[in-house]
């Protein structure tokens, strides 16, 4: 049987080849545990330099769900809550991990995965104009970059959102599980430096962007730096062999590999988008990054599913299903060619 | 500068060479995510076979702290509590991760890291003979095998403990973060099969026993199997690239590598123990596994610390410090020779 | 200065006169603590008889927020969640007390404070047709009777809702903080017996229905009875002088006082509704119970606010404010007359 | 049958007569809810004056378990823990309510219910001299005054304890559920003013000291004042008819009734202690307040139990049972006489 070609996600291969090479080259070395090693130190330095944030605290966590709920749990008190988009990963895909830590999550209706500064202002104002003892306090805004629908915020949009947060004393936390694909997009006018400057805390996703696993949390707000390591430990996010993450991030970030491989995936995704448009297959959302959401007919689904794996999001209407095609740092040109041809001949 | 030789723990090298080889060989493969792959299936089958527990549920979690608090949080209700040794890892080293999930942990005074069935009986009886609404219910007993001091329970001891648990309707959970070193010890009369039979849930440690990371949780009690995956997700323990753990466990377990490398480390540890005895350096506890605790004078510490890394546990008395030497699957014979010689010439 | 007349809520006087009398008559008696007394036993018997539920477990809790989050926390596991109306008290007015216990609350859009069996079915089906590890399990439906807008469910509606819950294995929990005003309404076709039969757990509100304080939780589902007292204690809801609640409920329920005083308040409310209609003051919702929500102009507000206290819910549109007038067991006829006259002369 | 005379606790009668009188006198009044009334304001003023703490925040909570876990949950972060005596009420009698909020409680071995500043220093120093990421931070010291064994701290002792807390940045929280009996003891050299000065937060117990229910929390540390009302609401401790507590505390405190009735109970208790000594019935602890713990033989128990209710704490040795006799503000002289005679004729 011919092997299926995977376009269902961006975490279906072990790691980018430089990462694997680095692992092999250090296979005989012995390191101190729990992230107190030289690789974590080196990667932290590289990240601070890229972010132009020499005072930032950098922490490496194995997974993105961990990063999300631990950042939130460490940042807000039991009587404070989180605002996010109703398509936000913490609201829809993480088994109520934030509520598990005791916090209400208030979801605002998203458009193409994004929310606006006006929406945030309205939600914040509703509380802060007349605080009530029977309400918890909106204290942290969570957004994803890129969003769960592959869209990205512009620098103007993010600046306006940050301004609202600052006005109301709220933290801005950016989930960057797919950060590379966002920053590398031709439509993106934001840089790592902008993110560090405009957020209180964000993370640089490794798991979906070329690493075996690992997310690099960047904390620029001093208040949020306090005791973060204990929060990590308490929630099981201190990896014994922490240097594995330092090593991977250093490898990916020191020479631009991180953005280069994401850029390739984005280009593939936009090539896909072009083909969908040419074939008049409706885009569900205009995404400038590696996730492409389209509406397929049953016939189209049938024609593709024997050779390609893609993610089925749900029935959209009587005739269409919403599906996601996801390119990856690991997508090969030959795989792209095969998929493009298959779509062209639908 | 000469490199320091690490005897401070058993998780300071990436992974046993077979594991690395398996990783490299599959570097080009693409897999479904979240542990729904063939490697996890294969490793689960291997574990069930080794445990002679065809109905056991097997789950792979990245770390041991996660395994501990997630198993506990999934097993007991908010009004139930945990009993453990006062040297237990969950009581002393995991930043109150179990209390964080809302449960009281009641610690019994351990001897050499172990507690007895009589102690457990006494604690259980105190509650169950006269349950009170102002008390929570002892429902789960947590023990470590080997213990935090390297000691191990005999089959008789574990059977007696299980009997008490059964009598009072309590779950028995064995933390096997260093399971290999326990099972491979010449003093051990327990097998994986015994553990599966005598416990309700236990785990096979990977992180400290040759894997890059990963713990394989084995649930034999049907009640505890329910919704375990959601507990994992909610607490951030579902790794995106789950097959990485399946692959590692399959590699270590399919051909006996897991026990073989632990046996080597145990032999090294016992060789160390012999040397300490010969030098009349007092053992803090008689450990048959890879952790050796001894009391060193300041002079002895000074003589060793320039070439070897070992773990300082704390000041024992005016003249002695309690330290731990930990051999590992990664310890090389040359390193052992160097350490033995250094001790002999103290 | 003339005293303001309070129509802002139904808990602004100490207690109905029979209750105070009973308190005074027992002032010299001594009782065992924590609800283990004869009054609690007697009131429990009375409630079981009224509910025709001889096996029901009855518990007295000081307040309604406690009743809500403790019932929920005791009924569902950490990976299960709650469905309710988006106007539900637990969603809007209790400072995230349910999320504090670790559970997500999913709100369905309510109409006049109510949700339909179809909505519940849709929400349940969405999960149960394709359960996912990254979602928590809808396990308990919370509704209020009467709702936060004074409306009530019919027997048919509640039966249909119960049927959906049964189909999906979900618990049905009815918040009866204002139960008396619901059951006493001329539009109500439900009885205590129906509630006991159609729900898994509900409570009979005391605080807002004539008692000084106290809510009587009635648990008919055996699974939910387990360890409930420990949940109460753990969350600070076991009152030392528990007999105070038994005494109050026995006094109110043994001879029909509970419903009689609620009926009076409902009649007052409907008289108010008539006057609003006559004056063409728009009702926000058609409520058959003691809470009446209307839209007032600024002039109307000004004309009333110097003599009456009513609750301002918020600005409705450019010209109107949404306000609540709440009659109570303690409302006097003279107060009603004064308010009616004032409205008539607006 | 002759009524049993209750010496089992100090909360077996409704309320001191002035309190009942005040309730009756206000029975026709209507008040705003949730403690925003004049009685709460008045009582707060009285408490601030008695404490000579004009800036103190005063909050009224229905019960002592609530006061304990809510104060603690509001004061410390998820990675901070509580130190207390191993006889402390939060450690032994409150169904793990503090752990339920996610915090570890570390118990120090008490002597006669008390712990020393040296013990606290040792525990704090152990952490603060070498903080570790795998430990939570000792941040709040909980002590009871009087203790669970009726003993009290002297001003010197409390000052020394406060000094240690200040040194390590820890909060000092005094559980005053029986505060009246402590302050009124002839052996007590502390005043309300001292407590307000030496603690960060404490409470004045009402439930056990003459009120129907209610505890007045006094917060002097500004940091701990923040958002306290939301914590109360979130945990179900905002009573709808909050003025009931203001009224009771004002009644008890404005004219010295609170201390006067406690003094009477203490005198009764010391009279009891004298009789026990005369009869050579061993005291378990020398308590200067209303709880007296003695060791009775089976014959003595039998002789007393038909006419008196007292609390059985547990078997002490082969021949003795530890029991508690508790006098109360509600104890009548005739009841005392009867008990004294009964003991004398043992």
PDB file of N, CA and C in Angstrom, chain A residues 6 11-14 20 23-24 26-32 34 65-66 69 93-97 100 207 211-213 230 233-236 239-241 243-244 329 332, chain B residues 6 11-14 20 23-24 26-32 34 65-66 69 93-97 100-101 207 211-213 230 233-236 239-241 243-244 329 332:
ATOM      1  N   UNK A   6       0.902  13.089   4.750  1.00  0.00           N
ATOM      2  CA  UNK A   6       0.258  13.788   5.867  1.00  0.00           C
ATOM      3  C   UNK A   6       0.273  15.300   5.685  1.00  0.00           C
ATOM      4  N   UNK A  11       3.141  18.498  13.279  1.00  0.00           N
ATOM      5  CA  UNK A  11       3.948  17.826  14.318  1.00  0.00           C
ATOM      6  C   UNK A  11       3.942  16.324  14.105  1.00  0.00           C
ATOM      7  N   UNK A  12       4.136  15.941  12.855  1.00  0.00           N
ATOM      8  CA  UNK A  12       4.126  14.504  12.592  1.00  0.00           C
ATOM      9  C   UNK A  12       5.480  13.915  12.191  1.00  0.00           C
ATOM     10  N   UNK A  13       6.536  14.716  12.294  1.00  0.00           N
ATOM     11  CA  UNK A  13       7.888  14.169  12.109  1.00  0.00           C
ATOM     12  C   UNK A  13       8.732  14.556  13.321  1.00  0.00           C
ATOM     13  N   UNK A  14       9.742  13.777  13.582  1.00  0.00           N
ATOM     14  CA  UNK A  14      10.504  13.955  14.826  1.00  0.00           C
ATOM     15  C   UNK A  14      11.032  15.385  14.988  1.00  0.00           C
ATOM     16  N   UNK A  20      18.266  17.102  15.015  1.00  0.00           N
ATOM     17  CA  UNK A  20      18.680  15.711  15.222  1.00  0.00           C
ATOM     18  C   UNK A  20      20.202  15.598  15.230  1.00  0.00           C
ATOM     19  N   UNK A  23      21.497  16.716  18.531  1.00  0.00           N
ATOM     20  CA  UNK A  23      21.257  15.697  19.554  1.00  0.00           C
ATOM     21  C   UNK A  23      22.330  14.613  19.483  1.00  0.00           C
ATOM     22  N   UNK A  24      22.586  14.145  18.284  1.00  0.00           N
ATOM     23  CA  UNK A  24      23.564  13.066  18.121  1.00  0.00           C
ATOM     24  C   UNK A  24      24.952  13.503  18.558  1.00  0.00           C
ATOM     25  N   UNK A  26      25.812  15.465  20.790  1.00  0.00           N
ATOM     26  CA  UNK A  26      25.981  15.639  22.232  1.00  0.00           C
ATOM     27  C   UNK A  26      25.592  14.383  22.991  1.00  0.00           C
ATOM     28  N   UNK A  27      25.410  13.286  22.255  1.00  0.00           N
ATOM     29  CA  UNK A  27      24.869  12.072  22.874  1.00  0.00           C
ATOM     30  C   UNK A  27      25.743  11.540  24.003  1.00  0.00           C
ATOM     31  N   UNK A  28      27.014  11.855  23.968  1.00  0.00           N
ATOM     32  CA  UNK A  28      27.900  11.311  25.011  1.00  0.00           C
ATOM     33  C   UNK A  28      28.139  12.284  26.157  1.00  0.00           C
ATOM     34  N   UNK A  29      27.579  13.456  26.041  1.00  0.00           N
ATOM     35  CA  UNK A  29      27.813  14.456  27.082  1.00  0.00           C
ATOM     36  C   UNK A  29      26.901  14.222  28.287  1.00  0.00           C
ATOM     37  N   UNK A  30      27.369  14.665  29.433  1.00  0.00           N
ATOM     38  CA  UNK A  30      26.543  14.615  30.644  1.00  0.00           C
ATOM     39  C   UNK A  30      26.274  16.043  31.113  1.00  0.00           C
ATOM     40  N   UNK A  31      25.028  16.286  31.521  1.00  0.00           N
ATOM     41  CA  UNK A  31      24.620  17.645  31.878  1.00  0.00           C
ATOM     42  C   UNK A  31      23.919  17.672  33.225  1.00  0.00           C
ATOM     43  N   UNK A  32      23.955  18.811  33.879  1.00  0.00           N
ATOM     44  CA  UNK A  32      23.120  18.966  35.074  1.00  0.00           C
ATOM     45  C   UNK A  32      21.645  18.987  34.645  1.00  0.00           C
ATOM     46  N   UNK A  34      17.266  19.614  34.961  1.00  0.00           N
ATOM     47  CA  UNK A  34      16.217  20.607  35.223  1.00  0.00           C
ATOM     48  C   UNK A  34      16.462  21.977  34.612  1.00  0.00           C
ATOM     49  N   UNK A  65       0.128  23.163  25.930  1.00  0.00           N
ATOM     50  CA  UNK A  65      -0.949  23.223  26.926  1.00  0.00           C
ATOM     51  C   UNK A  65      -0.361  23.595  28.282  1.00  0.00           C
ATOM     52  N   UNK A  66       0.768  22.987  28.613  1.00  0.00           N
ATOM     53  CA  UNK A  66       1.463  23.356  29.850  1.00  0.00           C
ATOM     54  C   UNK A  66       1.797  24.836  29.862  1.00  0.00           C
ATOM     55  N   UNK A  69      -1.522  26.976  30.489  1.00  0.00           N
ATOM     56  CA  UNK A  69      -2.176  27.059  31.796  1.00  0.00           C
ATOM     57  C   UNK A  69      -1.207  27.456  32.900  1.00  0.00           C
ATOM     58  N   UNK A  93      -9.680  23.475  23.145  1.00  0.00           N
ATOM     59  CA  UNK A  93      -8.911  22.262  22.844  1.00  0.00           C
ATOM     60  C   UNK A  93      -8.040  21.772  23.980  1.00  0.00           C
ATOM     61  N   UNK A  94      -8.195  22.325  25.173  1.00  0.00           N
ATOM     62  CA  UNK A  94      -7.257  21.917  26.214  1.00  0.00           C
ATOM     63  C   UNK A  94      -7.958  21.368  27.451  1.00  0.00           C
ATOM     64  N   UNK A  95      -9.115  20.766  27.226  1.00  0.00           N
ATOM     65  CA  UNK A  95      -9.802  20.041  28.291  1.00  0.00           C
ATOM     66  C   UNK A  95      -9.962  20.861  29.571  1.00  0.00           C
ATOM     67  N   UNK A  96     -10.296  22.132  29.391  1.00  0.00           N
ATOM     68  CA  UNK A  96     -10.572  22.996  30.537  1.00  0.00           C
ATOM     69  C   UNK A  96      -9.394  23.099  31.502  1.00  0.00           C
ATOM     70  N   UNK A  97      -8.183  23.071  30.941  1.00  0.00           N
ATOM     71  CA  UNK A  97      -7.007  23.111  31.819  1.00  0.00           C
ATOM     72  C   UNK A  97      -6.913  24.428  32.589  1.00  0.00           C
ATOM     73  N   UNK A 100      -9.476  24.285  35.286  1.00  0.00           N
ATOM     74  CA  UNK A 100      -8.942  23.359  36.293  1.00  0.00           C
ATOM     75  C   UNK A 100      -8.081  24.093  37.311  1.00  0.00           C
ATOM     76  N   UNK A 207       7.480  22.690  19.338  1.00  0.00           N
ATOM     77  CA  UNK A 207       6.872  21.410  18.950  1.00  0.00           C
ATOM     78  C   UNK A 207       6.364  21.409  17.509  1.00  0.00           C
ATOM     79  N   UNK A 211      11.145  21.483  16.298  1.00  0.00           N
ATOM     80  CA  UNK A 211      11.758  20.785  17.429  1.00  0.00           C
ATOM     81  C   UNK A 211      11.024  19.462  17.683  1.00  0.00           C
ATOM     82  N   UNK A 212      11.655  18.568  18.436  1.00  0.00           N
ATOM     83  CA  UNK A 212      10.961  17.345  18.874  1.00  0.00           C
ATOM     84  C   UNK A 212       9.809  17.737  19.770  1.00  0.00           C
ATOM     85  N   UNK A 213      10.099  18.685  20.641  1.00  0.00           N
ATOM     86  CA  UNK A 213       9.102  19.189  21.592  1.00  0.00           C
ATOM     87  C   UNK A 213       9.722  20.403  22.252  1.00  0.00           C
ATOM     88  N   UNK A 230       8.711  27.524  40.208  1.00  0.00           N
ATOM     89  CA  UNK A 230       7.947  26.677  41.140  1.00  0.00           C
ATOM     90  C   UNK A 230       6.608  26.315  40.515  1.00  0.00           C
ATOM     91  N   UNK A 233       7.311  23.489  38.224  1.00  0.00           N
ATOM     92  CA  UNK A 233       7.523  22.229  38.933  1.00  0.00           C
ATOM     93  C   UNK A 233       6.194  21.697  39.462  1.00  0.00           C
ATOM     94  N   UNK A 234       5.428  22.576  40.080  1.00  0.00           N
ATOM     95  CA  UNK A 234       4.164  22.167  40.688  1.00  0.00           C
ATOM     96  C   UNK A 234       3.221  21.539  39.663  1.00  0.00           C
ATOM     97  N   UNK A 235       3.353  21.979  38.431  1.00  0.00           N
ATOM     98  CA  UNK A 235       2.479  21.467  37.389  1.00  0.00           C
ATOM     99  C   UNK A 235       3.181  20.490  36.446  1.00  0.00           C
ATOM    100  N   UNK A 236       4.302  19.980  36.903  1.00  0.00           N
ATOM    101  CA  UNK A 236       4.942  18.906  36.157  1.00  0.00           C
ATOM    102  C   UNK A 236       5.593  19.327  34.857  1.00  0.00           C
ATOM    103  N   UNK A 239      11.298  19.572  32.967  1.00  0.00           N
ATOM    104  CA  UNK A 239      11.821  18.337  32.391  1.00  0.00           C
ATOM    105  C   UNK A 239      13.155  17.985  33.052  1.00  0.00           C
ATOM    106  N   UNK A 240      13.324  16.727  33.414  1.00  0.00           N
ATOM    107  CA  UNK A 240      14.587  16.325  34.036  1.00  0.00           C
ATOM    108  C   UNK A 240      15.753  16.681  33.115  1.00  0.00           C
ATOM    109  N   UNK A 241      15.665  16.265  31.865  1.00  0.00           N
ATOM    110  CA  UNK A 241      16.751  16.538  30.917  1.00  0.00           C
ATOM    111  C   UNK A 241      16.462  17.830  30.161  1.00  0.00           C
ATOM    112  N   UNK A 243      18.196  20.214  29.270  1.00  0.00           N
ATOM    113  CA  UNK A 243      19.100  20.707  28.215  1.00  0.00           C
ATOM    114  C   UNK A 243      18.630  20.306  26.813  1.00  0.00           C
ATOM    115  N   UNK A 244      17.801  19.239  26.766  1.00  0.00           N
ATOM    116  CA  UNK A 244      17.291  18.833  25.454  1.00  0.00           C
ATOM    117  C   UNK A 244      16.553  19.976  24.776  1.00  0.00           C
ATOM    118  N   UNK A 329       7.161  22.342   8.465  1.00  0.00           N
ATOM    119  CA  UNK A 329       8.591  22.411   8.191  1.00  0.00           C
ATOM    120  C   UNK A 329       9.052  21.115   7.543  1.00  0.00           C
ATOM    121  N   UNK A 332       7.641  17.892   2.195  1.00  0.00           N
ATOM    122  CA  UNK A 332       8.631  17.797   1.101  1.00  0.00           C
ATOM    123  C   UNK A 332       8.022  18.361  -0.182  1.00  0.00           C
TER     124      UNK A 332
ATOM    125  N   UNK B   6      30.080  12.711  36.495  1.00  0.00           N
ATOM    126  CA  UNK B   6      28.803  12.910  37.174  1.00  0.00           C
ATOM    127  C   UNK B   6      28.281  11.617  37.807  1.00  0.00           C
ATOM    128  N   UNK B  11      19.983  10.877  35.250  1.00  0.00           N
ATOM    129  CA  UNK B  11      19.330  11.469  34.081  1.00  0.00           C
ATOM    130  C   UNK B  11      20.184  12.593  33.513  1.00  0.00           C
ATOM    131  N   UNK B  12      21.473  12.320  33.373  1.00  0.00           N
ATOM    132  CA  UNK B  12      22.347  13.362  32.847  1.00  0.00           C
ATOM    133  C   UNK B  12      22.916  13.078  31.460  1.00  0.00           C
ATOM    134  N   UNK B  13      22.431  12.002  30.825  1.00  0.00           N
ATOM    135  CA  UNK B  13      22.788  11.787  29.427  1.00  0.00           C
ATOM    136  C   UNK B  13      21.511  11.598  28.618  1.00  0.00           C
ATOM    137  N   UNK B  14      21.587  11.871  27.332  1.00  0.00           N
ATOM    138  CA  UNK B  14      20.379  11.897  26.519  1.00  0.00           C
ATOM    139  C   UNK B  14      19.583  10.598  26.598  1.00  0.00           C
ATOM    140  N   UNK B  20      18.589   6.036  20.822  1.00  0.00           N
ATOM    141  CA  UNK B  20      19.002   7.050  19.851  1.00  0.00           C
ATOM    142  C   UNK B  20      18.994   6.479  18.439  1.00  0.00           C
ATOM    143  N   UNK B  23      15.504   6.349  17.162  1.00  0.00           N
ATOM    144  CA  UNK B  23      15.054   7.695  16.788  1.00  0.00           C
ATOM    145  C   UNK B  23      15.555   8.065  15.395  1.00  0.00           C
ATOM    146  N   UNK B  24      16.832   7.812  15.176  1.00  0.00           N
ATOM    147  CA  UNK B  24      17.428   8.180  13.887  1.00  0.00           C
ATOM    148  C   UNK B  24      16.808   7.392  12.745  1.00  0.00           C
ATOM    149  N   UNK B  26      13.893   6.382  12.403  1.00  0.00           N
ATOM    150  CA  UNK B  26      12.514   6.749  12.079  1.00  0.00           C
ATOM    151  C   UNK B  26      12.397   8.248  11.784  1.00  0.00           C
ATOM    152  N   UNK B  27      13.567   8.883  11.611  1.00  0.00           N
ATOM    153  CA  UNK B  27      13.570  10.348  11.502  1.00  0.00           C
ATOM    154  C   UNK B  27      12.763  10.849  10.302  1.00  0.00           C
ATOM    155  N   UNK B  28      12.611  10.010   9.299  1.00  0.00           N
ATOM    156  CA  UNK B  28      11.898  10.481   8.115  1.00  0.00           C
ATOM    157  C   UNK B  28      10.427  10.077   8.104  1.00  0.00           C
ATOM    158  N   UNK B  29      10.032   9.335   9.090  1.00  0.00           N
ATOM    159  CA  UNK B  29       8.645   8.862   9.118  1.00  0.00           C
ATOM    160  C   UNK B  29       7.712   9.950   9.640  1.00  0.00           C
ATOM    161  N   UNK B  30       6.452   9.862   9.211  1.00  0.00           N
ATOM    162  CA  UNK B  30       5.420  10.771   9.730  1.00  0.00           C
ATOM    163  C   UNK B  30       4.377   9.931  10.478  1.00  0.00           C
ATOM    164  N   UNK B  31       3.951  10.435  11.612  1.00  0.00           N
ATOM    165  CA  UNK B  31       3.041   9.679  12.470  1.00  0.00           C
ATOM    166  C   UNK B  31       1.839  10.523  12.882  1.00  0.00           C
ATOM    167  N   UNK B  32       0.739   9.868  13.203  1.00  0.00           N
ATOM    168  CA  UNK B  32      -0.370  10.603  13.832  1.00  0.00           C
ATOM    169  C   UNK B  32       0.043  11.052  15.234  1.00  0.00           C
ATOM    170  N   UNK B  34      -0.364  12.614  19.367  1.00  0.00           N
ATOM    171  CA  UNK B  34      -1.023  12.388  20.657  1.00  0.00           C
ATOM    172  C   UNK B  34      -1.074  10.930  21.093  1.00  0.00           C
ATOM    173  N   UNK B  65       6.678  13.645  37.705  1.00  0.00           N
ATOM    174  CA  UNK B  65       5.792  14.473  38.531  1.00  0.00           C
ATOM    175  C   UNK B  65       4.392  14.471  37.925  1.00  0.00           C
ATOM    176  N   UNK B  66       4.329  14.614  36.600  1.00  0.00           N
ATOM    177  CA  UNK B  66       3.037  14.517  35.921  1.00  0.00           C
ATOM    178  C   UNK B  66       2.356  13.190  36.220  1.00  0.00           C
ATOM    179  N   UNK B  69       0.968  13.187  39.974  1.00  0.00           N
ATOM    180  CA  UNK B  69      -0.222  13.949  40.363  1.00  0.00           C
ATOM    181  C   UNK B  69      -1.415  13.659  39.469  1.00  0.00           C
ATOM    182  N   UNK B  93       9.349  16.611  47.125  1.00  0.00           N
ATOM    183  CA  UNK B  93      10.121  17.104  45.983  1.00  0.00           C
ATOM    184  C   UNK B  93       9.296  17.581  44.806  1.00  0.00           C
ATOM    185  N   UNK B  94       7.988  17.682  44.970  1.00  0.00           N
ATOM    186  CA  UNK B  94       7.205  18.007  43.779  1.00  0.00           C
ATOM    187  C   UNK B  94       6.356  19.259  43.978  1.00  0.00           C
ATOM    188  N   UNK B  95       6.855  20.193  44.809  1.00  0.00           N
ATOM    189  CA  UNK B  95       6.236  21.515  44.945  1.00  0.00           C
ATOM    190  C   UNK B  95       4.727  21.443  45.201  1.00  0.00           C
ATOM    191  N   UNK B  96       4.358  20.493  46.046  1.00  0.00           N
ATOM    192  CA  UNK B  96       2.957  20.380  46.455  1.00  0.00           C
ATOM    193  C   UNK B  96       2.011  20.180  45.269  1.00  0.00           C
ATOM    194  N   UNK B  97       2.482  19.441  44.284  1.00  0.00           N
ATOM    195  CA  UNK B  97       1.647  19.247  43.092  1.00  0.00           C
ATOM    196  C   UNK B  97       0.376  18.462  43.416  1.00  0.00           C
ATOM    197  N   UNK B 100      -1.909  20.803  45.184  1.00  0.00           N
ATOM    198  CA  UNK B 100      -2.420  21.723  44.167  1.00  0.00           C
ATOM    199  C   UNK B 100      -3.700  21.177  43.520  1.00  0.00           C
ATOM    200  N   UNK B 101      -3.782  19.859  43.392  1.00  0.00           N
ATOM    201  CA  UNK B 101      -5.006  19.291  42.823  1.00  0.00           C
ATOM    202  C   UNK B 101      -6.106  19.181  43.882  1.00  0.00           C
ATOM    203  N   UNK B 207      12.577   8.096  32.031  1.00  0.00           N
ATOM    204  CA  UNK B 207      13.502   9.221  32.126  1.00  0.00           C
ATOM    205  C   UNK B 207      14.815   8.872  32.825  1.00  0.00           C
ATOM    206  N   UNK B 211      15.717   6.209  28.782  1.00  0.00           N
ATOM    207  CA  UNK B 211      14.993   6.963  27.759  1.00  0.00           C
ATOM    208  C   UNK B 211      15.381   8.445  27.829  1.00  0.00           C
ATOM    209  N   UNK B 212      15.065   9.178  26.763  1.00  0.00           N
ATOM    210  CA  UNK B 212      15.229  10.632  26.814  1.00  0.00           C
ATOM    211  C   UNK B 212      14.292  11.207  27.857  1.00  0.00           C
ATOM    212  N   UNK B 213      13.072  10.674  27.837  1.00  0.00           N
ATOM    213  CA  UNK B 213      12.029  11.119  28.758  1.00  0.00           C
ATOM    214  C   UNK B 213      10.885  10.141  28.590  1.00  0.00           C
ATOM    215  N   UNK B 230      -8.290  12.201  29.355  1.00  0.00           N
ATOM    216  CA  UNK B 230      -8.738  13.596  29.538  1.00  0.00           C
ATOM    217  C   UNK B 230      -7.972  14.220  30.714  1.00  0.00           C
ATOM    218  N   UNK B 233      -4.705  15.235  29.304  1.00  0.00           N
ATOM    219  CA  UNK B 233      -4.788  16.443  28.485  1.00  0.00           C
ATOM    220  C   UNK B 233      -4.988  17.666  29.370  1.00  0.00           C
ATOM    221  N   UNK B 234      -5.915  17.566  30.310  1.00  0.00           N
ATOM    222  CA  UNK B 234      -6.233  18.694  31.186  1.00  0.00           C
ATOM    223  C   UNK B 234      -5.001  19.178  31.950  1.00  0.00           C
ATOM    224  N   UNK B 235      -4.094  18.269  32.206  1.00  0.00           N
ATOM    225  CA  UNK B 235      -2.903  18.629  32.967  1.00  0.00           C
ATOM    226  C   UNK B 235      -1.655  18.736  32.103  1.00  0.00           C
ATOM    227  N   UNK B 236      -1.874  18.827  30.802  1.00  0.00           N
ATOM    228  CA  UNK B 236      -0.747  19.098  29.919  1.00  0.00           C
ATOM    229  C   UNK B 236       0.209  17.940  29.730  1.00  0.00           C
ATOM    230  N   UNK B 239       1.624  14.473  25.025  1.00  0.00           N
ATOM    231  CA  UNK B 239       2.672  14.995  24.147  1.00  0.00           C
ATOM    232  C   UNK B 239       2.195  14.941  22.692  1.00  0.00           C
ATOM    233  N   UNK B 240       2.414  16.021  21.959  1.00  0.00           N
ATOM    234  CA  UNK B 240       2.002  16.042  20.553  1.00  0.00           C
ATOM    235  C   UNK B 240       2.632  14.865  19.807  1.00  0.00           C
ATOM    236  N   UNK B 241       3.943  14.742  19.928  1.00  0.00           N
ATOM    237  CA  UNK B 241       4.636  13.655  19.226  1.00  0.00           C
ATOM    238  C   UNK B 241       4.744  12.444  20.150  1.00  0.00           C
ATOM    239  N   UNK B 243       4.416   9.387  19.728  1.00  0.00           N
ATOM    240  CA  UNK B 243       5.121   8.173  19.299  1.00  0.00           C
ATOM    241  C   UNK B 243       6.561   8.144  19.781  1.00  0.00           C
ATOM    242  N   UNK B 244       7.123   9.321  20.098  1.00  0.00           N
ATOM    243  CA  UNK B 244       8.486   9.350  20.624  1.00  0.00           C
ATOM    244  C   UNK B 244       8.606   8.485  21.872  1.00  0.00           C
ATOM    245  N   UNK B 329      22.492   4.105  34.045  1.00  0.00           N
ATOM    246  CA  UNK B 329      22.669   3.294  32.830  1.00  0.00           C
ATOM    247  C   UNK B 329      23.801   3.874  31.981  1.00  0.00           C
ATOM    248  N   UNK B 332      30.036   4.908  32.849  1.00  0.00           N
ATOM    249  CA  UNK B 332      31.027   4.085  32.118  1.00  0.00           C
ATOM    250  C   UNK B 332      31.959   3.386  33.117  1.00  0.00           C
TER     251      UNK B 332
END
